[in-house]
mmCIF file of C-alpha atoms in Angstrom:
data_model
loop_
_atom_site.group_PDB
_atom_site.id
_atom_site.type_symbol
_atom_site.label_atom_id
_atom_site.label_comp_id
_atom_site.label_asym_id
_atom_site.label_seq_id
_atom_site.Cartn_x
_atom_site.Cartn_y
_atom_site.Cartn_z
ATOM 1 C CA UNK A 10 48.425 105.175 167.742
ATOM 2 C CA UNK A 11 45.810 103.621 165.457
ATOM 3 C CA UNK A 12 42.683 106.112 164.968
ATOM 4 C CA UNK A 13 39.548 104.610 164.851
ATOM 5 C CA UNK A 14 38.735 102.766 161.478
ATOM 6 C CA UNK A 15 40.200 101.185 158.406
ATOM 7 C CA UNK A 16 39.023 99.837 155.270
ATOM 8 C CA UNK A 17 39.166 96.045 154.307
ATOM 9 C CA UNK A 18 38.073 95.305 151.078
ATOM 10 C CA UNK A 19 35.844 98.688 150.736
ATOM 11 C CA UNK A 20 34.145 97.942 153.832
ATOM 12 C CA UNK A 21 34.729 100.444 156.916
ATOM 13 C CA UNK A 22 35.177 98.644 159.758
ATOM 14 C CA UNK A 23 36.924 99.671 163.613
ATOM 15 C CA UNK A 24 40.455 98.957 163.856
ATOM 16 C CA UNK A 25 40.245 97.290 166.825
ATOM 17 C CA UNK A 26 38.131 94.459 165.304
ATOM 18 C CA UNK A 27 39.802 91.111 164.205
ATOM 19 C CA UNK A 28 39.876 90.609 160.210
ATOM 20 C CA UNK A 29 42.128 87.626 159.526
ATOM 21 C CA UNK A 30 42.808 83.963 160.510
ATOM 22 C CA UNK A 31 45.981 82.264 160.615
ATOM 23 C CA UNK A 32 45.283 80.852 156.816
ATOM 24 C CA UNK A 33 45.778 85.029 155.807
ATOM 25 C CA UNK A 34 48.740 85.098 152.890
ATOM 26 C CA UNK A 35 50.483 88.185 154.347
ATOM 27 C CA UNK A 36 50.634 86.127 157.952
ATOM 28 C CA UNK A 37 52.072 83.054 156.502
ATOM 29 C CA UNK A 38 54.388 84.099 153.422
ATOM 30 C CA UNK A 39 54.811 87.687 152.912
ATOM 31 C CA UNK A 40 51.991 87.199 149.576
ATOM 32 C CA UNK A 41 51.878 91.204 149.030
ATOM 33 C CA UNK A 42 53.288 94.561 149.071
ATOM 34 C CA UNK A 43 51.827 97.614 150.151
ATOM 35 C CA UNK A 44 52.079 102.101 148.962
ATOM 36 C CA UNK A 45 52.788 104.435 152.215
ATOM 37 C CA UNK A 46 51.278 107.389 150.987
ATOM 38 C CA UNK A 47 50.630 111.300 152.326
ATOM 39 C CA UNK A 48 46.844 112.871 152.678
ATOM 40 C CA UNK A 49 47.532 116.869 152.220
ATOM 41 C CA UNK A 50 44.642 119.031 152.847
ATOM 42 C CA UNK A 51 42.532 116.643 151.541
ATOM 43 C CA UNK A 52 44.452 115.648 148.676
ATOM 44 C CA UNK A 53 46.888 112.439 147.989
ATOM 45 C CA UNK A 54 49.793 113.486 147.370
ATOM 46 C CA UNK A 55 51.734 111.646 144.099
ATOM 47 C CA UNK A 56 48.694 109.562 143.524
ATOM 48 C CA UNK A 57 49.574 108.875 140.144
ATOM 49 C CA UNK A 58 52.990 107.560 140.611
ATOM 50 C CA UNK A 59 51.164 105.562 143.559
ATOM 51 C CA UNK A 60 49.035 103.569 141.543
ATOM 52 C CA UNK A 61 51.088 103.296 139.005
ATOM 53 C CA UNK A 62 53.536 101.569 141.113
ATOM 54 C CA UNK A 63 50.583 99.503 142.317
ATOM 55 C CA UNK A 64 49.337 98.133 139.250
ATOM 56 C CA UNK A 65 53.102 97.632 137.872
ATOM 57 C CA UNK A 66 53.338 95.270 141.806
ATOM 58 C CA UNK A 67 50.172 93.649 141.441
ATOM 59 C CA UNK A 68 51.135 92.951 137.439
ATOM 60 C CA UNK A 69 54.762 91.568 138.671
ATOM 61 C CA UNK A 70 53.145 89.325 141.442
ATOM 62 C CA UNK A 71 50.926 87.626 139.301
ATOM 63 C CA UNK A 72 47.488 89.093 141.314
ATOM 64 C CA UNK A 73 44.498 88.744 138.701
ATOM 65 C CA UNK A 74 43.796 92.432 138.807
ATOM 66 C CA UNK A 75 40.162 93.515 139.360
ATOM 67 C CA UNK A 76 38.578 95.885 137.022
ATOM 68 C CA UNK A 77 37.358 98.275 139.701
ATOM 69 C CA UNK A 78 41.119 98.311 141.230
ATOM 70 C CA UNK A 79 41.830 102.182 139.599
ATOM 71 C CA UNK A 80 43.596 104.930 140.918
ATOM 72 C CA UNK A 81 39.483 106.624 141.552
ATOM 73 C CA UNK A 82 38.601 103.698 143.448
ATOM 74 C CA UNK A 83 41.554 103.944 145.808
ATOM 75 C CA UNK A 84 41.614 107.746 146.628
ATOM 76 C CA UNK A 85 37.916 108.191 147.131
ATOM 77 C CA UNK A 86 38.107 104.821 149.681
ATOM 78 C CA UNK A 87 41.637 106.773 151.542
ATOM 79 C CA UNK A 88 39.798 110.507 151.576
ATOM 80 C CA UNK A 89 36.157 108.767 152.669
ATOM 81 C CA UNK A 90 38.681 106.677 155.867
ATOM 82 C CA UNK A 91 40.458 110.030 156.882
ATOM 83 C CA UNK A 92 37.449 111.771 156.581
ATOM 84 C CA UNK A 93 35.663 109.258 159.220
ATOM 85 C CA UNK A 94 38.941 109.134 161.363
ATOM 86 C CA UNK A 95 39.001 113.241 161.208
ATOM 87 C CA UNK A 96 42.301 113.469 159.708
ATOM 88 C CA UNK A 97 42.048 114.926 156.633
ATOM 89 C CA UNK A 98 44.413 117.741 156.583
ATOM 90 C CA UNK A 99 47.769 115.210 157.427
ATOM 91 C CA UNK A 100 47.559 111.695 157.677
ATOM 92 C CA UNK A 101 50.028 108.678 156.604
ATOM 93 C CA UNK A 102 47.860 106.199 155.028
ATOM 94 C CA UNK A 103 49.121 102.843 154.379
ATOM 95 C CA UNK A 104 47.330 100.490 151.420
ATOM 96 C CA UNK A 105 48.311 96.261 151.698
ATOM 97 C CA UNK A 106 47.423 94.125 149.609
ATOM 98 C CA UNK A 107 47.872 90.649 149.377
ATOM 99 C CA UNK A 108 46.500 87.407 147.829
ATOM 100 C CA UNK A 109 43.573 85.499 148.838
ATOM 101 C CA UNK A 110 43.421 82.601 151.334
ATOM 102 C CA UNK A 111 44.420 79.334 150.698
ATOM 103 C CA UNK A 112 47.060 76.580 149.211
ATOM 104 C CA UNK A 113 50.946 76.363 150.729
ATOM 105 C CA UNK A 114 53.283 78.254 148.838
ATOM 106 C CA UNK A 115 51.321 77.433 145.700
ATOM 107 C CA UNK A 116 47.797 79.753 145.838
ATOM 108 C CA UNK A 117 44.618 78.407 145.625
ATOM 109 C CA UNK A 118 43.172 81.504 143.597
ATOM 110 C CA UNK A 119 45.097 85.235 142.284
ATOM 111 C CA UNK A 120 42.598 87.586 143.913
ATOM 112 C CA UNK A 121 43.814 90.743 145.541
ATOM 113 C CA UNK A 122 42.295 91.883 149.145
ATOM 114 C CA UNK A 123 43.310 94.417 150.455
ATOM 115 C CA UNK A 124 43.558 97.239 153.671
ATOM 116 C CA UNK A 125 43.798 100.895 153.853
ATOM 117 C CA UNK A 126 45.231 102.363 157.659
ATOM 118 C CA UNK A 127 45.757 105.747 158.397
ATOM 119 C CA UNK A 128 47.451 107.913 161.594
ATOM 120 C CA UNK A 129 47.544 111.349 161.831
ATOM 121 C CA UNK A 130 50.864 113.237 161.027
ATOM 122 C CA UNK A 131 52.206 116.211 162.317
ATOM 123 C CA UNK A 132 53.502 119.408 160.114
ATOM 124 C CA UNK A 133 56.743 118.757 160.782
ATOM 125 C CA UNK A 134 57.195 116.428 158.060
ATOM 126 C CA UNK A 135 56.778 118.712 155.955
ATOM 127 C CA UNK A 136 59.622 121.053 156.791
ATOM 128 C CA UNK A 137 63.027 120.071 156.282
ATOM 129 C CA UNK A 138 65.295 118.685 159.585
ATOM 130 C CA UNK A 139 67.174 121.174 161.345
ATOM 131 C CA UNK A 140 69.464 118.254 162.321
ATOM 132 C CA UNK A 141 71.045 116.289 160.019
ATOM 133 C CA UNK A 142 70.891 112.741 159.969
ATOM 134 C CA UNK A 143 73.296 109.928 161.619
ATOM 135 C CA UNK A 144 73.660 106.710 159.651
ATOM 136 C CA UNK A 145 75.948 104.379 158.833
ATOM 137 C CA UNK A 146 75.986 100.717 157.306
ATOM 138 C CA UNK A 147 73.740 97.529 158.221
ATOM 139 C CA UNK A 148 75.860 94.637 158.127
ATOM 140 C CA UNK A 149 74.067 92.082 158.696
ATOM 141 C CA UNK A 150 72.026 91.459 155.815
ATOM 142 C CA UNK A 151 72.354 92.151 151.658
ATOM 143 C CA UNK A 152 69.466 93.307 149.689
ATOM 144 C CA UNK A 153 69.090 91.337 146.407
ATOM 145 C CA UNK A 154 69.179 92.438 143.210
ATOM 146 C CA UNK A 155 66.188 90.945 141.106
ATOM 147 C CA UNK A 156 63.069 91.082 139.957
ATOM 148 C CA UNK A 157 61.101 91.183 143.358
ATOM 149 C CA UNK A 158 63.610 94.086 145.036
ATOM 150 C CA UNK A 159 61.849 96.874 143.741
ATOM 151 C CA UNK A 160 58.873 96.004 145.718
ATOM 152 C CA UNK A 161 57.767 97.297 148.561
ATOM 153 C CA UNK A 162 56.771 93.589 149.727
ATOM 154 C CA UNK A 163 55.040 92.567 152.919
ATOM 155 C CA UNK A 164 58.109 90.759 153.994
ATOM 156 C CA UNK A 165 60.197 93.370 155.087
ATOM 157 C CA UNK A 166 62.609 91.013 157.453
ATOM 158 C CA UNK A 167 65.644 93.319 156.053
ATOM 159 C CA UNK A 168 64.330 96.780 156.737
ATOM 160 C CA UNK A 169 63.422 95.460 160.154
ATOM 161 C CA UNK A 170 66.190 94.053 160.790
ATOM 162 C CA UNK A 171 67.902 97.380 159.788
ATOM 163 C CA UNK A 172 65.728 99.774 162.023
ATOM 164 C CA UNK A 173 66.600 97.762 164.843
ATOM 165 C CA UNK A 174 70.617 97.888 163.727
ATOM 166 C CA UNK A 175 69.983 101.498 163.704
ATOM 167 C CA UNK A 176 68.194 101.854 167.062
ATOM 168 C CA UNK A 177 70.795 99.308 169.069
ATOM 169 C CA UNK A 178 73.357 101.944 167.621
ATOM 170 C CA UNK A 179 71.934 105.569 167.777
ATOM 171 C CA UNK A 180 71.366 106.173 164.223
ATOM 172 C CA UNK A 181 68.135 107.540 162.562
ATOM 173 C CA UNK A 182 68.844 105.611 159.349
ATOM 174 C CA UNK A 183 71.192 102.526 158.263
ATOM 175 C CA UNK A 184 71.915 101.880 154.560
ATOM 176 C CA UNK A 185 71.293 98.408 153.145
ATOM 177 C CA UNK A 186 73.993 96.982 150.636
ATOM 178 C CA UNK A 187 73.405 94.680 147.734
ATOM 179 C CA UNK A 188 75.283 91.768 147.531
ATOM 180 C CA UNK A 189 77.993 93.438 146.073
ATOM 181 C CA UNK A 190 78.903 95.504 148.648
ATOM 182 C CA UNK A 191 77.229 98.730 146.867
ATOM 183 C CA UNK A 192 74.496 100.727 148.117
ATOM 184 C CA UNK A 193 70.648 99.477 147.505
ATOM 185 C CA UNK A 194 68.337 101.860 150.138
ATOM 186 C CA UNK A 195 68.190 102.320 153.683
ATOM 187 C CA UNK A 196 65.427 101.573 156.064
ATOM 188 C CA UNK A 197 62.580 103.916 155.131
ATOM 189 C CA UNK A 198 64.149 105.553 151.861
ATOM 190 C CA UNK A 199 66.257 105.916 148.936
ATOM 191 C CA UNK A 200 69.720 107.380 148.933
ATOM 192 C CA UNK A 201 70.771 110.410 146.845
ATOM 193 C CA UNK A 202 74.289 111.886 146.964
ATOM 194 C CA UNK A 203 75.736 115.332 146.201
ATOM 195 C CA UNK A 204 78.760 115.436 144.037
ATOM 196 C CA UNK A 205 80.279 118.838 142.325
ATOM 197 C CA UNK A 206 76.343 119.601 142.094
ATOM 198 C CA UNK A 207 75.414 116.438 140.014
ATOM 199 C CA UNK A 208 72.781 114.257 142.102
ATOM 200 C CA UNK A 209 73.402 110.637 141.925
ATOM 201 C CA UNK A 210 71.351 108.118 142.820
ATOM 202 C CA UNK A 211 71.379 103.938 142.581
ATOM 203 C CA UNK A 212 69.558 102.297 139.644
ATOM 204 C CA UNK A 213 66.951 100.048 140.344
ATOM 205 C CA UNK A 214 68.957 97.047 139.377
ATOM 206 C CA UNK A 215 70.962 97.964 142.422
ATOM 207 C CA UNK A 216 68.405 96.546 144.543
ATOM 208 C CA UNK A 217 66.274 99.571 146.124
ATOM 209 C CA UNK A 218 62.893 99.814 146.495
ATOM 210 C CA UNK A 219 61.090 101.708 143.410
ATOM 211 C CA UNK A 220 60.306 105.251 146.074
ATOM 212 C CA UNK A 221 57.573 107.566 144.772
ATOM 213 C CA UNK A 222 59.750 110.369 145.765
ATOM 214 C CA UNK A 223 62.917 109.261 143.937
ATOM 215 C CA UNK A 224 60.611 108.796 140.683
ATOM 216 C CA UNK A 225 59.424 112.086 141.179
ATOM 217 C CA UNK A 226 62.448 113.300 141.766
ATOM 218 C CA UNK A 227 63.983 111.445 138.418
ATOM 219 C CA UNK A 228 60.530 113.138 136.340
ATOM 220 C CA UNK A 229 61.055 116.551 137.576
ATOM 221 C CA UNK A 230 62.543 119.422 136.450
ATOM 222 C CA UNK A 231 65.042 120.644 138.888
ATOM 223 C CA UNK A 232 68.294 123.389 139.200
ATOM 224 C CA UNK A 233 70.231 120.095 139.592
ATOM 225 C CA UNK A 234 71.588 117.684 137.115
ATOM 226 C CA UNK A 235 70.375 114.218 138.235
ATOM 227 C CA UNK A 236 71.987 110.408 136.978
ATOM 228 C CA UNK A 237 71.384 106.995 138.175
ATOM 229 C CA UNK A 238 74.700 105.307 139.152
ATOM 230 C CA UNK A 239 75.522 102.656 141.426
ATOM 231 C CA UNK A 240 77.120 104.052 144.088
ATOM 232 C CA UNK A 241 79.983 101.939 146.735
ATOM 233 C CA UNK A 242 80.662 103.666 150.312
ATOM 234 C CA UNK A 243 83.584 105.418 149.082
ATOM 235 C CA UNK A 244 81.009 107.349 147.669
ATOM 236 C CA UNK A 245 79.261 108.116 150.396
ATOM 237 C CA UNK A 246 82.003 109.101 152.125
ATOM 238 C CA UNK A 247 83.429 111.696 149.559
ATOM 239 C CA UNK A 248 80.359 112.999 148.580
ATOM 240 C CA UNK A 249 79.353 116.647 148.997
ATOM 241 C CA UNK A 250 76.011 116.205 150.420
ATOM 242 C CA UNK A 251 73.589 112.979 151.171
ATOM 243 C CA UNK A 252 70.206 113.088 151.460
ATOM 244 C CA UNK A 253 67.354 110.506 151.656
ATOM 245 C CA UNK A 254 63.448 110.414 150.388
ATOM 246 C CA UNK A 255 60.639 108.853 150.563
ATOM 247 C CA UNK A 256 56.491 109.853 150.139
ATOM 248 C CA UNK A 257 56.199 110.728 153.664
ATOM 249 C CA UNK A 258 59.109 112.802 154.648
ATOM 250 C CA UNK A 259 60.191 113.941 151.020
ATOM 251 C CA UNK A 260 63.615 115.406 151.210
ATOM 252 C CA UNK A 261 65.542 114.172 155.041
ATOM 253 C CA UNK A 262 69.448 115.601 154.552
ATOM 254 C CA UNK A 263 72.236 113.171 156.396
ATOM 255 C CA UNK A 264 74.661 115.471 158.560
ATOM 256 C CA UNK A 265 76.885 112.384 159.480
ATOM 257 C CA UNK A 266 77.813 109.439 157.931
ATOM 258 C CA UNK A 267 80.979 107.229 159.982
ATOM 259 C CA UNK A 268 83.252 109.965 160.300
ATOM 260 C CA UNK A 269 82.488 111.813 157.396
ATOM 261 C CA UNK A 270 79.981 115.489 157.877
ATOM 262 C CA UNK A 271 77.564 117.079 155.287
ATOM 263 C CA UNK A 272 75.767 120.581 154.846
ATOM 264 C CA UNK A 273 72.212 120.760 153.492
ATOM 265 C CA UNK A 274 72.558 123.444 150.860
ATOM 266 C CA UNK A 275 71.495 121.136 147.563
ATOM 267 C CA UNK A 276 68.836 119.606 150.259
ATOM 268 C CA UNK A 277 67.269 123.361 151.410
ATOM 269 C CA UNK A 278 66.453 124.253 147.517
ATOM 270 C CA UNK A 279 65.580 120.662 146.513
ATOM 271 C CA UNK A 280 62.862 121.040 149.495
ATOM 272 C CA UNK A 281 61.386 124.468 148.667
ATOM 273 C CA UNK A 282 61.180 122.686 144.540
ATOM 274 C CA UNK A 283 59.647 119.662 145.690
ATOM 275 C CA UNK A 284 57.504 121.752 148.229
ATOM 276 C CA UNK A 285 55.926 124.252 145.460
ATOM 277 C CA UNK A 286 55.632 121.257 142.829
ATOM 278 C CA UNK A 287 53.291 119.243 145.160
ATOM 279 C CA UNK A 288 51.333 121.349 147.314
#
């Protein structure tokens, strides 16, 4: 349920009041990407790697970057809009942003705009599942391996697409494939397996989105050795353990994959690291 403002360029406004026309970017071609990011006690959580995935989007996407667009600017505008929505202590915040008005596919002008949301979360994302997660493969549709895949772009027709593979189904996540036939992301995360206590992980040039957690998982010292390798669903299926992350959920362990199970142990310690390293 939306709370009761958001920011739109810097301006506080309530949620329920219209901000675009049909002529908006974002409406008509997908012009943007967006950060989902987690407000802790006041705090954002992996704001660094954050912005710097930001500025490394807006860079890629050809946006003529203002000077004021910092990592300072941001925070104090997502603090100030849970502060005014009273949700402070645990919130999901999202941040879009996407190109000015104007032109067909072609823009009329580079200039970033750009809206912060926010919801309240409950605690429970931040311990781990006592369930394990179902998944299995979306069909349908291959993620692409290229310059643009890293992105977490406003057109996110695939991951849609996915979420509702995985709802028609019963599963809480499906896993996207590249085009050739190995494994890219899933819906809402990145995909880690457990093998003879070696973490593995796709590169980006398999086609996943560039997570927060999965860089801060990559920058981190852990009790696990960690390598990026592109992974097929043979490897899923043999692995020891699978788990998923993202910013909001961290660490979510997979208990069944097609008729293969999992345990959680690599998962429970890899929480209580990531838990004591952020908080």
């Amino acid at each position: 349920m939306q709370v009761g403002f958001l920011c739109y360029n810097g301006k506080y406004i309530p949620a329920a009041d219209p901000i675009f026309t049909a002529d908006n970017r974002s409406f008509r071609y997908g012009d943007g990407f967006f950060e989902t990011l987690k407000v802790y006690q006041g705090q954002v959580l992996l704001a660094d790697l954050h912005f710097e995935r930001m500025l490394a989007s807006l860079h890629l996407l050809h946006f003529d970057i203002p000077i004021h667009f910092t990592k300072a600017y941001f925070v104090k505008q997502i603090l100030e809009l849970c502060n005014k929505n009273d949700i402070s202590q645990m919130a999901r915040v999202r941040l879009a942003i996407f190109r000015s008005d104007g032109g067909l596919y072609d823009p009329i002008n580079n200039l970033p705009n750009y809206i912060i949301q926010c919801w309240e979360l409950s605690r429970t994302v931040l311990e781990l599942n006592d369930n394990g997660l179902v998944t299995d493969i979306f069909p349908d549709v291959k993620k692409s391996c290229d310059k643009l895949s890293a992105i977490k772009s406003n057109n996110c027709l695939p991951y849609v697409m996915a979420a509702m593979y995985a709802k028609q189904h019963r599963l809480n996540e499906a896993i996207l494939l590249n085009p050739y036939g190995r494994v890219a992301d899933s819906t809402i995360a990145n995909v880690f397996i457990v093998r003879d206590k070696v973490l593995y992980t796709p590169p980006l040039s398999e086609g996943g989105v560039c997570g927060v957690m999965r860089k801060f998982l990559l920058k981190t010292e852990l009790p696990f050795k960690i390598e990026e390798k592109p992974l097929n669903i043979e490897d899923l299926e043999n692995a020891d353990e699978i788990f998923l992350t993202n910013a909001i959920y961290g660490i979510r362990w997979v208990g069944l994959f097609r008729d293969s199970s999992y345990g959680n142990a690599t998962a429970a310690i890899l929480h209580e690291v990531l838990h004591e390293s952020m908080l």
